[in-house]
XYZ file of N, CA and C in Angstrom:
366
model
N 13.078 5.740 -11.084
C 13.071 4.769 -10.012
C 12.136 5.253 -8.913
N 11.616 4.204 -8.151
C 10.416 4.529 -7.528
C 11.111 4.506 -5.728
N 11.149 5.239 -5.114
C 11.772 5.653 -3.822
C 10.693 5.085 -2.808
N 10.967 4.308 -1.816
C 10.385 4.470 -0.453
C 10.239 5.070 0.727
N 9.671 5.352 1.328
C 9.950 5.865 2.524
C 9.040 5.112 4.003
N 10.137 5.038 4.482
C 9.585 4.419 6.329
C 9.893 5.311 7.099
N 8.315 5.734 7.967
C 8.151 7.009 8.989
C 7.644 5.670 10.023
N 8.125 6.500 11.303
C 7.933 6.244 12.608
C 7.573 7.399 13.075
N 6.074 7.009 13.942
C 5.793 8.074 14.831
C 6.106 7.909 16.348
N 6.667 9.066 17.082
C 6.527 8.489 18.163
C 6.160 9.871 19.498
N 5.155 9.170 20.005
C 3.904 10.588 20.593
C 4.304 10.284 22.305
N 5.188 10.751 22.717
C 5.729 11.068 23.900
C 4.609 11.692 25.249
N 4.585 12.865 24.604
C 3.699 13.639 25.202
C 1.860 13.324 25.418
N 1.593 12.436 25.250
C 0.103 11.713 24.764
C 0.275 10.295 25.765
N -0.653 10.474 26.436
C -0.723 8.806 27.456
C -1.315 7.606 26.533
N -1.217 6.406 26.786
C -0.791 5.724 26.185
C -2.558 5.085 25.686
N -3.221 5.034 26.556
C -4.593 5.194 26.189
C -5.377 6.234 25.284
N -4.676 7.526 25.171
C -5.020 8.080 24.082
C -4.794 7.724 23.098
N -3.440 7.404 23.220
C -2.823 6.886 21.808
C -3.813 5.952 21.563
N -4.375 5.169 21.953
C -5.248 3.571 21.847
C -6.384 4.056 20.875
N -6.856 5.404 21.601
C -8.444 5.663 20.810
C -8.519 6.876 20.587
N -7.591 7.446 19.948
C -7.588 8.210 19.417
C -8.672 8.450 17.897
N -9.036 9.556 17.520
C -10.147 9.083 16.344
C -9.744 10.079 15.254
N -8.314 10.934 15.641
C -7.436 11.504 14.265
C -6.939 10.746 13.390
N -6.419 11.516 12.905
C -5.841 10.704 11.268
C -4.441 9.906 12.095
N -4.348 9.464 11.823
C -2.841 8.056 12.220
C -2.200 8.378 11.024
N -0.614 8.609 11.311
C 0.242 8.647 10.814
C 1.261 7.220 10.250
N 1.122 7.706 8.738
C 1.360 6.255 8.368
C 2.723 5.300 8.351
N 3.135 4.242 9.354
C 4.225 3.667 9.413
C 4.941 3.384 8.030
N 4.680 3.423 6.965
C 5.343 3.234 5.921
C 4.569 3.590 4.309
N 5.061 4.096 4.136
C 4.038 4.987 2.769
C 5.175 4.886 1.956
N 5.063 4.833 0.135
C 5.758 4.943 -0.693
C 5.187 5.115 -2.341
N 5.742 5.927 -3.002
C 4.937 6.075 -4.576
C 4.483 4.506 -5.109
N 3.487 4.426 -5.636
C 3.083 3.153 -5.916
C 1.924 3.311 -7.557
N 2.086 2.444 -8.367
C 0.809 2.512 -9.249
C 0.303 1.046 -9.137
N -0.962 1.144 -9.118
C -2.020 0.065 -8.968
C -2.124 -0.225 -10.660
N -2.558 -1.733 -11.026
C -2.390 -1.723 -12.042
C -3.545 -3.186 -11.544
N -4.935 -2.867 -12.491
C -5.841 -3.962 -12.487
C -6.307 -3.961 -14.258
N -5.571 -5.082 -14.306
C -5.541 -5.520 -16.226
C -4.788 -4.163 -16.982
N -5.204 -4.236 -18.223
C -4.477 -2.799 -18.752
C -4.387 -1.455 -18.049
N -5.430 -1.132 -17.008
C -5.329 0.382 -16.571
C -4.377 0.102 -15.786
N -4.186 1.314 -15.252
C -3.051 1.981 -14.387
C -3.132 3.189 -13.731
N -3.082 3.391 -12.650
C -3.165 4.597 -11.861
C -1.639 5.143 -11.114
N -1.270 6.075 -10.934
C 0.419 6.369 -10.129
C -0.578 7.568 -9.249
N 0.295 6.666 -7.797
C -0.514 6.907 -6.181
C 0.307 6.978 -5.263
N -0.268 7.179 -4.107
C 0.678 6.848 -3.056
C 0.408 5.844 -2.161
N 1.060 4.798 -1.755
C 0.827 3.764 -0.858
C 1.048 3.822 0.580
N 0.118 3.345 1.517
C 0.158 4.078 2.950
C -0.061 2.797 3.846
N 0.867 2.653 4.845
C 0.267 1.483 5.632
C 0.426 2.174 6.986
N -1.023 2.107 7.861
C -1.054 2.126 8.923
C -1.813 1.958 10.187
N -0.992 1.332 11.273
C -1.840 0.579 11.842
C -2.133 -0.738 11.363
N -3.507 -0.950 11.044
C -4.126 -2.003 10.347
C -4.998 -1.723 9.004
N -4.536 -0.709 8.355
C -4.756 -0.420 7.485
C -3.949 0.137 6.250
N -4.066 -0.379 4.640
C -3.175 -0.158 3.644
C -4.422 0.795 2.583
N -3.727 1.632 2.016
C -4.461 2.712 1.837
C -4.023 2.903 0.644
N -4.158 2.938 -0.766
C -3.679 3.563 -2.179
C -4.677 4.836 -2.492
N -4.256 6.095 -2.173
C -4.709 6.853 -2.657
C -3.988 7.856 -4.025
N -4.684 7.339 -5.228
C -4.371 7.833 -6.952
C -4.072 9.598 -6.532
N -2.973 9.851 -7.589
C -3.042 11.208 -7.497
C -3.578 11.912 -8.753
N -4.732 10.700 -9.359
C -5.426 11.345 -10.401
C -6.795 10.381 -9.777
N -7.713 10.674 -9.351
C -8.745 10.037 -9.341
C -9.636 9.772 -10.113
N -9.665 10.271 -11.476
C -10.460 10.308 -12.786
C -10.388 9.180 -13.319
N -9.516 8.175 -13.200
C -9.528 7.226 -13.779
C -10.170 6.051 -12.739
N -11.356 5.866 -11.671
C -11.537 4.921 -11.296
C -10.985 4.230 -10.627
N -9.263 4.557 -10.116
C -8.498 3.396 -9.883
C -7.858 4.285 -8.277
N -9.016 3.652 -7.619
C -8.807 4.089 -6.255
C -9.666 5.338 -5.590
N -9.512 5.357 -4.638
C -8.751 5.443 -3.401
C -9.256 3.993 -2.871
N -8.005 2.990 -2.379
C -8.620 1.814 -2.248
C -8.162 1.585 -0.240
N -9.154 1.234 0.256
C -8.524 0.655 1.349
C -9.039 -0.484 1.933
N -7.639 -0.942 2.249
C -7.698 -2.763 2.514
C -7.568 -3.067 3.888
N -8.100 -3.663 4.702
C -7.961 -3.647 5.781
C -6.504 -5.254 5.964
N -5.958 -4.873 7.103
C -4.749 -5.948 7.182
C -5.429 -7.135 7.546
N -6.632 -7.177 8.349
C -6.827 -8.408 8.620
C -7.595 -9.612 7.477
N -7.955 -8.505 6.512
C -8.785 -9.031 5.266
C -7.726 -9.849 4.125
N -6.265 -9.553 4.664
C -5.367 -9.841 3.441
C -5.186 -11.263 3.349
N -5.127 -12.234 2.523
C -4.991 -13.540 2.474
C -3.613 -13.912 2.223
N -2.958 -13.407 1.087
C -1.800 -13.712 0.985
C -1.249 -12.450 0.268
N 0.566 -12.103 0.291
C 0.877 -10.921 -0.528
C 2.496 -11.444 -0.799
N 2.273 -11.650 -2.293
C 3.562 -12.109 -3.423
C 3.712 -11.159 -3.900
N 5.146 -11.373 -4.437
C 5.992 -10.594 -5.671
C 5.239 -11.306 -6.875
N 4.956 -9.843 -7.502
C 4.901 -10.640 -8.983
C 5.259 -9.598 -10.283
N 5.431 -9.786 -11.518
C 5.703 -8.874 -12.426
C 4.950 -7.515 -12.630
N 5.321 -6.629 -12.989
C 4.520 -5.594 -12.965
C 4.015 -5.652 -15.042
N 3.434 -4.945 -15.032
C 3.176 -5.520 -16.707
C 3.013 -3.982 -17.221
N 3.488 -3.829 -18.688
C 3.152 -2.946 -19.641
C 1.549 -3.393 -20.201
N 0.853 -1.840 -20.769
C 0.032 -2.335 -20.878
C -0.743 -3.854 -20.585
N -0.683 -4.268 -19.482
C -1.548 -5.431 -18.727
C -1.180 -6.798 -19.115
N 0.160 -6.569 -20.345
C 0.344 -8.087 -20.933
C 1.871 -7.928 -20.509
N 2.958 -7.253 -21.003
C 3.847 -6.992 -21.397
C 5.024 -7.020 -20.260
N 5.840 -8.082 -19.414
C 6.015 -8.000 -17.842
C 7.126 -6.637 -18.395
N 7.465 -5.888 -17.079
C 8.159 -4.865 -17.271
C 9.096 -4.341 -16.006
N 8.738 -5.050 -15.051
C 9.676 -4.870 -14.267
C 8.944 -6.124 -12.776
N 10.316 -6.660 -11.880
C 9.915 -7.445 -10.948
C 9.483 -6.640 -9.436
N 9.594 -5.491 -9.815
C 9.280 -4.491 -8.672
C 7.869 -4.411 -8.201
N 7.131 -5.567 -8.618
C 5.374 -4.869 -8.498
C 5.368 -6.634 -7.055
N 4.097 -6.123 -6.180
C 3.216 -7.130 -5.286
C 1.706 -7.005 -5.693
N 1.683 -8.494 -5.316
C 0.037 -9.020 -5.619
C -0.398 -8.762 -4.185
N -1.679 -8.403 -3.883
C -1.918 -8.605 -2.341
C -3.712 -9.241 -2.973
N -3.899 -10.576 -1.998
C -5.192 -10.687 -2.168
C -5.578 -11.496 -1.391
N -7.454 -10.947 -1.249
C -7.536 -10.535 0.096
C -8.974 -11.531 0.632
N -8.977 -12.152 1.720
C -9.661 -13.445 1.776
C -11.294 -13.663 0.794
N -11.871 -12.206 0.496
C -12.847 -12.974 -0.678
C -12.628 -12.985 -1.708
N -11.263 -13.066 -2.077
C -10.901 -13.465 -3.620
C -10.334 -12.224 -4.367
N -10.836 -11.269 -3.701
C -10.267 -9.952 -5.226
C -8.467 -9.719 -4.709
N -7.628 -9.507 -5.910
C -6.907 -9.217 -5.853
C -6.199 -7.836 -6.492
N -5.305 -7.087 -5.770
C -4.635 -5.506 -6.009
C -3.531 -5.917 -7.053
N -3.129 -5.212 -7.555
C -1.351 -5.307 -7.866
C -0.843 -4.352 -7.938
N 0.235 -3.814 -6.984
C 0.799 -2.072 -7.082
C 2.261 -2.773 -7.645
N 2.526 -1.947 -8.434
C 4.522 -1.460 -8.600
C 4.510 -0.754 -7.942
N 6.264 -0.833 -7.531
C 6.783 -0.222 -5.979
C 7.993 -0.484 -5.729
N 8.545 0.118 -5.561
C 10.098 -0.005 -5.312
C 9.864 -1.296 -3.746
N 10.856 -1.979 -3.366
C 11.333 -2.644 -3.051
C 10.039 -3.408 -2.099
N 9.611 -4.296 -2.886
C 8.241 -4.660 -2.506
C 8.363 -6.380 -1.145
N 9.587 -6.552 -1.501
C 10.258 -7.629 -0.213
C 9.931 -6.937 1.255
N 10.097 -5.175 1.007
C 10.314 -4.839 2.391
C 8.352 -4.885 3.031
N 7.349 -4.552 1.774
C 6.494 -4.135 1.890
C 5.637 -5.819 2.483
N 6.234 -6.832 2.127
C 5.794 -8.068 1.861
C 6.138 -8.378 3.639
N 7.124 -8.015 4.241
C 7.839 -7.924 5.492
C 6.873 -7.060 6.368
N 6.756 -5.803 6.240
C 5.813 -5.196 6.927
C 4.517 -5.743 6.915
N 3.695 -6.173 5.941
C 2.218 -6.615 5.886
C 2.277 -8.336 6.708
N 3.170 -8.497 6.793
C 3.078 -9.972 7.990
C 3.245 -10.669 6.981
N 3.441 -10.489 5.574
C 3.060 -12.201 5.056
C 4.561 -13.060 4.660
């Protein structure tokens, strides 16, 4: 089973304009194990949203399938849809479609992808 996790940062000590433009790495409001799956391939990654940005970075990069990043404002729409065995075969309802206003579309499996569908605005 595929686990989520939701992090909150919260930077006390940092005025609030830093926080604004800051040009470090941003800590990601919600990250969780995820595999991207475009037709038969498949990659197992980690999924990162933050800020305004969603991030799949593969923890095998050899296969082509990623490091992908999507910007939030680029997203058009983001459904539940089946996750598939080998690219035909549905295999579980745990996977989201996200796709993104010029037409290409992602598909990660992911544990509880309602919450992920909630966070991305759609």
């Amino acid at each position: 089973m595929i686990q989520s996790e939701i992090h909150t940062e919260v930077q006390t000590d940092m005025p609030q304009s830093e926080r604004n433009h800051s040009s470090q790495q941003i800590s990601p409001t919600k990250s969780a194990t995820a595999a991207v799956q475009r037709g038969v391939a498949r990659a197992d990654g980690k999924l990162s949203l933050a800020d305004s940005m969603l991030t799949f970075t593969p923890y095998n990069s050899q296969f082509g399938l990623g490091p992908y990043q999507l910007a939030v404002t680029d997203i058009a729409r983001v459904e539940k849809c089946l996750g598939k065995g080998g690219g035909i075969l549905p295999v579980t309802r745990d996977a989201l479609r996200i796709t993104l206003t010029g037409g290409d579309s992602y598909e990660f499996i992911l544990a509880n992808p309602d919450d992920w569908i909630a966070a991305l605005g759609a």
